[in-house]
CSV table of C-alpha atoms in Angstrom, one decimal:
chain,number,residue,atom,x,y,z
T,1,UNK,CA,36.5,9.5,-98.2
T,2,UNK,CA,36.5,6.4,-96.3
T,3,UNK,CA,35.5,6.9,-92.5
T,4,UNK,CA,36.6,4.7,-89.7
T,5,UNK,CA,36.0,5.1,-85.9
T,6,UNK,CA,38.0,4.0,-82.9
T,7,UNK,CA,36.0,4.0,-79.5
T,8,UNK,CA,38.1,3.9,-76.3
T,9,UNK,CA,37.4,3.8,-72.6
T,10,UNK,CA,38.9,7.1,-71.5
T,11,UNK,CA,41.4,9.9,-72.0
T,12,UNK,CA,44.5,7.7,-71.0
T,13,UNK,CA,43.6,5.3,-73.7
T,14,UNK,CA,43.6,8.1,-76.3
T,15,UNK,CA,47.0,9.3,-75.1
T,16,UNK,CA,48.3,5.6,-75.4
T,17,UNK,CA,46.8,5.0,-79.0
T,18,UNK,CA,47.2,8.4,-80.5
T,19,UNK,CA,51.1,8.5,-80.8
T,20,UNK,CA,51.1,4.9,-82.1
T,21,UNK,CA,48.6,5.7,-84.8
T,22,UNK,CA,50.4,8.9,-85.9
T,23,UNK,CA,53.9,7.4,-85.9
T,24,UNK,CA,53.4,4.1,-87.2
T,25,UNK,CA,50.5,4.8,-89.8
T,26,UNK,CA,51.3,8.3,-90.6
T,27,UNK,CA,47.9,9.7,-89.9
T,28,UNK,CA,47.9,13.5,-89.1
T,29,UNK,CA,45.5,15.4,-86.8
T,30,UNK,CA,42.9,17.6,-88.7
T,31,UNK,CA,40.2,19.8,-87.2
T,32,UNK,CA,38.7,20.1,-90.7
T,33,UNK,CA,37.7,16.4,-90.7
T,34,UNK,CA,35.8,16.9,-87.5
T,35,UNK,CA,33.5,19.7,-88.8
T,36,UNK,CA,31.2,17.2,-90.8
T,37,UNK,CA,30.8,14.8,-87.7
T,38,UNK,CA,27.3,14.2,-86.3
T,39,UNK,CA,28.5,13.7,-82.5
T,40,UNK,CA,27.8,17.2,-81.0
T,41,UNK,CA,24.5,16.1,-79.1
T,42,UNK,CA,25.8,12.7,-77.9
T,43,UNK,CA,26.5,13.2,-74.3
T,44,UNK,CA,27.9,9.6,-74.0
T,45,UNK,CA,30.8,10.4,-76.3
T,46,UNK,CA,33.9,12.8,-76.0
T,47,UNK,CA,34.8,15.4,-78.3
T,48,UNK,CA,36.2,13.6,-81.4
T,49,UNK,CA,39.9,13.6,-82.5
T,50,UNK,CA,40.3,13.3,-86.2
T,51,UNK,CA,43.1,11.9,-88.0
T,52,UNK,CA,43.7,11.9,-92.0
T,53,UNK,CA,45.7,10.0,-94.3
T,54,UNK,CA,45.2,10.3,-97.9
T,55,UNK,CA,41.4,9.5,-98.3
T,56,UNK,CA,40.9,8.0,-95.0
T,57,UNK,CA,39.4,9.7,-91.9
T,58,UNK,CA,40.1,8.0,-88.7
T,59,UNK,CA,37.9,9.4,-85.8
T,60,UNK,CA,38.9,8.7,-82.2
T,61,UNK,CA,36.4,8.9,-79.4
T,62,UNK,CA,36.3,8.0,-75.7
T,63,UNK,CA,33.5,7.1,-73.5
T,64,UNK,CA,34.7,9.1,-70.4
T,65,UNK,CA,35.3,6.0,-68.5
T,66,UNK,CA,34.9,2.3,-68.5
T,67,UNK,CA,31.4,2.3,-66.9
T,68,UNK,CA,30.0,4.3,-69.8
T,69,UNK,CA,31.6,2.2,-72.8
T,70,UNK,CA,28.4,0.1,-73.5
T,71,UNK,CA,26.3,3.4,-73.8
T,72,UNK,CA,28.9,5.0,-75.8
T,73,UNK,CA,29.0,2.1,-78.2
T,74,UNK,CA,25.4,2.2,-78.7
T,75,UNK,CA,25.7,6.1,-79.2
T,76,UNK,CA,28.2,5.4,-81.9
T,77,UNK,CA,25.6,3.3,-83.9
T,78,UNK,CA,22.8,5.8,-83.4
T,79,UNK,CA,25.1,8.4,-85.0
T,80,UNK,CA,26.1,6.0,-87.9
T,81,UNK,CA,22.9,6.8,-89.7
T,82,UNK,CA,23.5,10.7,-89.7
T,83,UNK,CA,27.0,10.4,-91.4
T,84,UNK,CA,27.4,11.5,-94.9
T,85,UNK,CA,29.8,8.8,-95.5
T,86,UNK,CA,28.9,5.7,-93.3
T,87,UNK,CA,32.0,4.3,-91.5
T,88,UNK,CA,33.3,1.0,-92.9
T,89,UNK,CA,35.2,0.0,-89.8
T,90,UNK,CA,34.6,0.5,-86.1
T,91,UNK,CA,37.2,-0.5,-83.5
T,92,UNK,CA,36.4,-0.6,-80.0
T,93,UNK,CA,39.0,-1.3,-77.3
T,94,UNK,CA,38.5,-2.0,-73.6
T,95,UNK,CA,40.4,-3.5,-70.7
T,96,UNK,CA,40.2,-7.3,-70.7
T,97,UNK,CA,39.8,-7.2,-66.7
T,98,UNK,CA,37.8,-10.4,-66.0
T,99,UNK,CA,36.1,-10.4,-69.4
T,100,UNK,CA,37.2,-13.7,-71.1
T,101,UNK,CA,35.8,-12.9,-74.6
T,102,UNK,CA,35.8,-9.3,-75.7
T,103,UNK,CA,34.0,-10.3,-79.1
T,104,UNK,CA,31.0,-11.6,-77.1
T,105,UNK,CA,30.9,-8.6,-74.8
T,106,UNK,CA,30.5,-6.3,-78.0
T,107,UNK,CA,28.0,-8.7,-79.5
T,108,UNK,CA,25.9,-8.7,-76.5
T,109,UNK,CA,26.2,-4.9,-76.1
T,110,UNK,CA,24.9,-4.3,-79.7
T,111,UNK,CA,22.1,-6.9,-79.3
T,112,UNK,CA,21.0,-5.0,-76.3
T,113,UNK,CA,20.8,-1.8,-78.3
T,114,UNK,CA,18.5,-3.4,-80.7
T,115,UNK,CA,21.1,-4.4,-83.3
T,116,UNK,CA,21.8,-7.9,-85.0
T,117,UNK,CA,25.6,-8.4,-85.3
T,118,UNK,CA,26.8,-11.1,-87.3
T,119,UNK,CA,30.0,-12.9,-86.3
T,120,UNK,CA,32.5,-13.4,-89.3
T,121,UNK,CA,36.2,-14.0,-89.3
T,122,UNK,CA,36.5,-13.1,-85.7
T,123,UNK,CA,34.9,-9.7,-86.2
T,124,UNK,CA,31.3,-8.5,-86.1
T,125,UNK,CA,29.2,-7.1,-88.9
T,126,UNK,CA,26.3,-4.7,-88.5
T,127,UNK,CA,24.6,-3.3,-91.5
T,128,UNK,CA,27.7,-3.7,-93.6
T,129,UNK,CA,30.1,-2.0,-90.9
T,130,UNK,CA,32.9,-4.1,-89.6
T,131,UNK,CA,33.2,-4.0,-85.8
T,132,UNK,CA,36.6,-4.7,-84.4
T,133,UNK,CA,36.7,-5.4,-80.6
T,134,UNK,CA,40.0,-5.5,-78.9
T,135,UNK,CA,40.9,-6.6,-75.5
T,136,UNK,CA,43.6,-4.3,-73.7
T,137,UNK,CA,46.1,-5.9,-71.5
T,138,UNK,CA,46.0,-9.6,-72.6
T,139,UNK,CA,49.7,-10.2,-71.9
T,140,UNK,CA,51.9,-12.6,-69.9
T,141,UNK,CA,53.5,-10.6,-67.0
T,142,UNK,CA,55.3,-12.1,-63.9
T,143,UNK,CA,56.6,-10.0,-61.1
T,144,UNK,CA,56.5,-10.8,-57.5
T,145,UNK,CA,55.0,-7.7,-56.1
T,146,UNK,CA,52.7,-6.7,-59.1
T,147,UNK,CA,49.2,-8.0,-59.7
T,148,UNK,CA,48.8,-8.7,-63.4
T,149,UNK,CA,45.5,-7.0,-63.9
T,150,UNK,CA,44.6,-7.1,-67.4
T,151,UNK,CA,44.1,-3.4,-68.3
T,152,UNK,CA,46.0,-0.6,-70.2
T,153,UNK,CA,48.4,0.0,-67.2
T,154,UNK,CA,49.6,-3.5,-67.6
T,155,UNK,CA,50.9,-2.6,-71.1
T,156,UNK,CA,52.5,0.4,-69.7
T,157,UNK,CA,54.1,-1.6,-66.9
T,158,UNK,CA,55.3,-4.2,-69.5
T,159,UNK,CA,56.8,-1.3,-71.5
T,160,UNK,CA,58.5,0.2,-68.6
T,161,UNK,CA,59.9,-3.3,-67.9
T,162,UNK,CA,61.3,-3.8,-71.5
T,163,UNK,CA,62.9,-0.3,-71.2
T,164,UNK,CA,64.5,-0.9,-67.9
T,165,UNK,CA,62.5,1.7,-65.9
T,166,UNK,CA,60.9,-1.1,-63.9
T,167,UNK,CA,64.1,-2.4,-62.6
T,168,UNK,CA,65.0,1.0,-61.3
T,169,UNK,CA,61.8,1.1,-59.3
T,170,UNK,CA,62.3,-2.4,-57.7
T,171,UNK,CA,63.0,-1.1,-54.2
T,172,UNK,CA,60.1,1.4,-54.2
T,173,UNK,CA,57.8,-1.3,-55.6
T,174,UNK,CA,58.9,-3.9,-52.9
T,175,UNK,CA,58.4,-1.4,-50.1
T,176,UNK,CA,55.0,0.1,-51.1
T,177,UNK,CA,53.9,-3.6,-51.4
T,178,UNK,CA,54.9,-4.3,-47.9
T,179,UNK,CA,53.5,-1.1,-46.6
T,180,UNK,CA,50.1,-1.8,-48.3
T,181,UNK,CA,50.3,-5.6,-47.4
T,182,UNK,CA,49.3,-6.4,-50.9
T,183,UNK,CA,50.6,-6.7,-54.5
T,184,UNK,CA,50.6,-3.4,-56.4
T,185,UNK,CA,48.2,-3.0,-59.2
T,186,UNK,CA,49.6,-1.7,-62.6
T,187,UNK,CA,48.0,1.7,-61.9
T,188,UNK,CA,50.0,1.8,-58.7
T,189,UNK,CA,53.0,1.1,-60.6
T,190,UNK,CA,52.4,4.0,-63.0
T,191,UNK,CA,52.1,6.4,-60.1
T,192,UNK,CA,55.5,5.4,-59.0
T,193,UNK,CA,56.8,5.9,-62.5
T,194,UNK,CA,55.2,9.3,-62.5
T,195,UNK,CA,57.0,10.2,-59.3
T,196,UNK,CA,60.4,8.7,-60.6
T,197,UNK,CA,60.1,10.8,-63.8
T,198,UNK,CA,59.2,13.9,-61.9
T,199,UNK,CA,55.9,14.1,-63.8
T,200,UNK,CA,54.0,17.3,-62.8
T,201,UNK,CA,51.0,16.9,-65.0
T,202,UNK,CA,47.3,17.0,-63.8
T,203,UNK,CA,46.5,13.6,-65.1
T,204,UNK,CA,48.3,10.3,-66.2
T,205,UNK,CA,47.3,10.9,-69.9
T,206,UNK,CA,50.3,13.3,-70.5
T,207,UNK,CA,52.7,10.8,-68.8
T,208,UNK,CA,51.4,8.0,-71.1
T,209,UNK,CA,51.7,9.8,-74.1
T,210,UNK,CA,55.2,11.3,-73.2
T,211,UNK,CA,56.4,7.8,-72.4
T,212,UNK,CA,55.2,6.4,-75.7
T,213,UNK,CA,56.7,9.1,-77.9
T,214,UNK,CA,59.9,9.0,-76.2
T,215,UNK,CA,60.2,5.3,-76.8
T,216,UNK,CA,59.2,5.5,-80.4
T,217,UNK,CA,62.0,8.2,-80.8
T,218,UNK,CA,64.8,6.4,-78.9
T,219,UNK,CA,63.9,2.7,-79.4
T,220,UNK,CA,61.5,2.0,-82.0
T,221,UNK,CA,62.5,-1.7,-82.2
T,222,UNK,CA,61.3,-2.3,-78.6
T,223,UNK,CA,57.8,-0.8,-79.5
T,224,UNK,CA,57.8,-3.0,-82.6
T,225,UNK,CA,58.2,-5.9,-80.4
T,226,UNK,CA,55.8,-4.7,-77.9
T,227,UNK,CA,53.2,-4.4,-80.6
T,228,UNK,CA,53.5,-8.0,-81.6
T,229,UNK,CA,53.4,-9.2,-78.0
T,230,UNK,CA,50.4,-7.3,-76.9
T,231,UNK,CA,48.3,-8.2,-79.9
T,232,UNK,CA,48.1,-4.4,-80.7
T,233,UNK,CA,49.8,-4.8,-84.2
T,234,UNK,CA,46.8,-6.9,-85.7
T,235,UNK,CA,44.2,-4.6,-84.0
T,236,UNK,CA,46.1,-1.3,-85.5
T,237,UNK,CA,46.6,-3.0,-88.9
T,238,UNK,CA,42.9,-3.6,-89.2
T,239,UNK,CA,41.7,-0.1,-88.3
T,240,UNK,CA,44.7,2.0,-89.4
T,241,UNK,CA,46.5,0.4,-92.5
């Protein structure tokens, strides 16, 4: 079986990517696939989510937060040697933030871990494994009261704008921006969206997943357009096709 890995920052990222991969690439969750994985003692990594399609196993992990992502990426490569079937592709996605080159970030992280990555065709190669870095939030977004911070929540805000949810929040966004005497971050906007949708969950992860799943059911064309605009389609095609 071909094994591929996807390393993300945190739980909200998993809630964003999981429905996209399952709905657009026809993977299904399988606990049986996780039984053979050598991650149990790696504290830097979350419990894996295993997805299967035909003879491909796609394992999704997160780093329990942005600050842990470098350690988590190194932990993944330490675990690679313990795999019965060595992964062929490792995707790693992180918020762009102020990082101008995600490929260089991944390369320097691996070098600091004692690996020697080779740059080839826009990806990295380490011992025959293809590493596919992706910067989340690299989109054009213009709104008077919203700071276009390049992160996952900016993609969610863009989706809300396309779906017209954002226009219904304009008064709330404007008033909160005035009260705070600053532009709102995309995370602020997501909290307003949660209130508007009467979301009662303990974390934002459920909101993100429900929002994505609802749009896939009701406006698949909008999601298709969004995948192209955000660069996500190219990334997902590489790790999940």
